[in-house]
Amino acid sequence: MATDNANEGFYMLRPVYKGSNGNKEIVDFLIEDCSENGASYYGTTRQEAMGKLMSKYFKDGYAENILPTYCKAMEIGFVEAEFRPTRHRTLRPQWVHRRIFRSGNSLAVTVRDISEQKANESDLLRLANVDPVTSLPNRHWLLPNMPMLLEKAKSSNLQIALLFVDLDHFKMVNDTLRHAAGDVLPVRVRRP
């Protein structure tokens, strides 16, 4: 009941092994149990998901990306990460926060859709680094990025230019024609 009423998706996964006792290797994970919310992340129901292999829900990259993460959790006991599912995914959210705990010989996994939070972070970052009137990068963007831009230009044997525009009497435009006209002037200078 607790997991079905939570905002997070929940799974219990059991490792599937290949090989003999002395040389067993995890090749997949079986969904022993999951919440309805967890199943919905993969576009299925709890009943349909239970007893299925995790590899069924990933078209590409399961063996290279997801399986090693689950194996690492089996080895060290805990893995936590935020990630953006690949474009060839069945996982529905754009951004996911995942926690994996070892529980005996199985894994307890929680996933939470953090797409809205990441979109808000991206918007805040854009607002902090871009001038709202001209849509050009501002000095808050320039200061941390300039050393990398200079190094990139140097290593590529390219030149770089920084244009500084000082509009004389700009305050007079704002004072006499108001801020709406003052907002148009830098845009017109940017786009002649």
XYZ file of C-alpha atoms in Angstrom:
192
model
C 0.000 0.000 0.000
C 2.798 2.407 0.901
C 4.533 2.062 -2.451
C 1.306 2.243 -4.478
C 0.394 5.597 -2.910
C 3.853 7.140 -3.299
C 4.949 9.465 -6.087
C 7.899 7.202 -6.782
C 7.944 4.012 -8.758
C 9.127 0.961 -6.849
C 10.585 -2.370 -8.045
C 11.994 -5.502 -6.469
C 14.481 -7.115 -8.857
C 16.094 -10.533 -8.635
C 19.320 -11.168 -10.547
C 19.299 -13.780 -13.316
C 22.586 -15.673 -13.536
C 24.363 -17.552 -16.309
C 27.155 -20.048 -15.755
C 28.130 -22.550 -13.109
C 28.468 -21.939 -9.363
C 32.153 -21.079 -9.595
C 31.706 -18.651 -12.507
C 28.208 -17.155 -12.239
C 27.543 -13.927 -14.071
C 24.466 -11.667 -13.809
C 22.901 -11.376 -17.282
C 19.562 -9.717 -16.420
C 17.136 -8.860 -13.612
C 13.642 -10.256 -13.114
C 10.883 -7.988 -11.821
C 9.619 -9.816 -8.724
C 7.296 -6.993 -7.686
C 6.597 -3.366 -8.563
C 4.144 -0.600 -7.789
C 1.517 0.536 -10.292
C 3.352 3.862 -10.529
C 6.612 2.054 -11.235
C 5.009 -0.024 -13.975
C 3.501 3.105 -15.541
C 7.022 4.514 -16.070
C 7.468 1.725 -18.609
C 3.992 2.060 -20.103
C 2.662 -1.132 -18.545
C 0.688 -2.346 -15.536
C 1.927 -4.013 -12.377
C 0.391 -7.341 -13.408
C 2.040 -7.221 -16.846
C 5.451 -6.204 -15.465
C 5.775 -8.805 -12.708
C 7.780 -11.820 -13.829
C 9.278 -9.986 -16.832
C 12.970 -9.347 -17.425
C 14.171 -5.742 -17.184
C 15.837 -6.089 -20.591
C 12.335 -6.327 -22.119
C 11.746 -2.646 -21.328
C 14.893 -1.280 -22.988
C 15.304 -1.262 -26.751
C 18.940 -0.154 -26.775
C 21.771 0.089 -24.306
C 20.522 -2.241 -21.566
C 23.636 -4.426 -21.489
C 25.981 -1.420 -21.800
C 24.272 1.126 -19.531
C 21.597 -0.248 -17.222
C 22.768 -3.770 -16.402
C 26.202 -2.593 -15.128
C 24.473 -0.109 -12.788
C 22.291 -2.846 -11.285
C 25.302 -5.170 -10.998
C 27.254 -2.435 -9.221
C 24.401 -2.068 -6.714
C 24.520 -5.838 -6.106
C 28.252 -5.526 -5.465
C 28.461 -2.389 -3.291
C 24.922 -2.246 -1.861
C 23.715 1.175 -3.061
C 23.698 3.295 -6.216
C 21.916 6.618 -6.708
C 21.852 8.791 -9.807
C 19.902 11.251 -11.904
C 19.851 10.447 -15.577
C 18.182 11.276 -18.836
C 16.838 8.133 -20.522
C 18.091 7.640 -24.063
C 15.873 8.638 -26.948
C 15.272 4.975 -27.847
C 13.732 4.271 -24.486
C 10.442 2.963 -23.234
C 10.872 4.870 -19.968
C 8.421 7.749 -20.155
C 9.933 10.591 -18.060
C 12.522 12.905 -19.595
C 14.645 12.917 -16.400
C 14.705 10.267 -13.674
C 16.133 10.045 -10.169
C 16.912 6.416 -9.311
C 17.970 4.792 -6.035
C 19.017 1.157 -5.950
C 19.483 -0.687 -2.641
C 20.644 -4.244 -2.203
C 18.128 -6.169 -0.125
C 19.424 -9.666 0.579
C 19.909 -11.327 -2.824
C 17.660 -8.820 -4.627
C 17.514 -5.125 -5.418
C 14.966 -2.584 -4.212
C 14.718 0.209 -6.780
C 12.880 3.516 -6.543
C 12.498 5.852 -9.495
C 11.045 9.336 -9.520
C 10.191 11.573 -12.451
C 12.222 14.772 -12.025
C 11.528 16.154 -15.506
C 9.699 19.222 -14.229
C 12.441 19.993 -11.699
C 15.128 19.704 -14.409
C 13.103 21.939 -16.760
C 12.840 24.542 -13.984
C 16.600 24.319 -13.349
C 17.251 24.776 -17.055
C 14.950 27.819 -17.181
C 16.663 29.355 -14.160
C 20.085 28.735 -15.667
C 18.984 30.339 -18.932
C 17.520 33.345 -17.086
C 20.759 33.770 -15.137
C 22.992 33.546 -18.208
C 21.053 35.287 -20.982
C 20.039 38.922 -21.330
C 16.230 38.989 -21.339
C 16.013 41.768 -23.931
C 18.583 40.704 -26.535
C 18.658 36.941 -25.784
C 22.460 37.142 -25.937
C 24.700 35.510 -23.325
C 25.467 37.920 -20.485
C 28.575 38.453 -18.344
C 27.425 35.759 -15.868
C 27.717 33.283 -18.753
C 30.875 34.847 -20.193
C 33.076 34.843 -17.077
C 33.117 31.067 -16.421
C 33.035 30.142 -20.121
C 35.655 32.526 -21.515
C 38.735 30.508 -20.424
C 37.342 27.382 -22.117
C 36.451 29.343 -25.267
C 39.953 30.837 -25.427
C 41.580 27.417 -24.939
C 39.346 25.859 -27.589
C 40.199 28.625 -30.062
C 43.907 28.273 -29.289
C 43.937 24.473 -29.666
C 41.978 24.700 -32.930
C 44.184 27.530 -34.214
C 41.137 29.791 -34.524
C 40.599 33.418 -33.654
C 37.988 34.607 -31.222
C 36.392 38.022 -30.942
C 34.497 39.705 -28.157
C 32.291 42.586 -29.173
C 31.487 45.237 -26.600
C 28.787 47.699 -27.600
C 28.338 50.893 -25.609
C 25.252 52.820 -26.624
C 25.792 56.513 -25.926
C 22.936 58.338 -24.249
C 21.001 55.114 -23.665
C 19.678 56.447 -20.356
C 18.168 59.382 -22.243
C 16.203 56.965 -24.473
C 14.799 55.226 -21.378
C 14.025 58.522 -19.641
C 12.343 60.255 -22.581
C 10.758 57.404 -24.588
C 10.299 54.973 -21.642
C 11.685 51.496 -21.088
C 9.702 49.846 -23.890
C 11.597 51.954 -26.431
C 14.817 51.345 -24.495
C 14.234 47.584 -24.846
C 13.815 47.870 -28.620
C 17.087 49.767 -29.161
C 19.567 46.990 -28.155
C 17.547 44.452 -30.167
C 17.751 46.689 -33.230
C 21.495 47.131 -32.687
C 21.856 43.344 -32.400
C 19.743 42.665 -35.501
C 20.338 45.515 -37.968
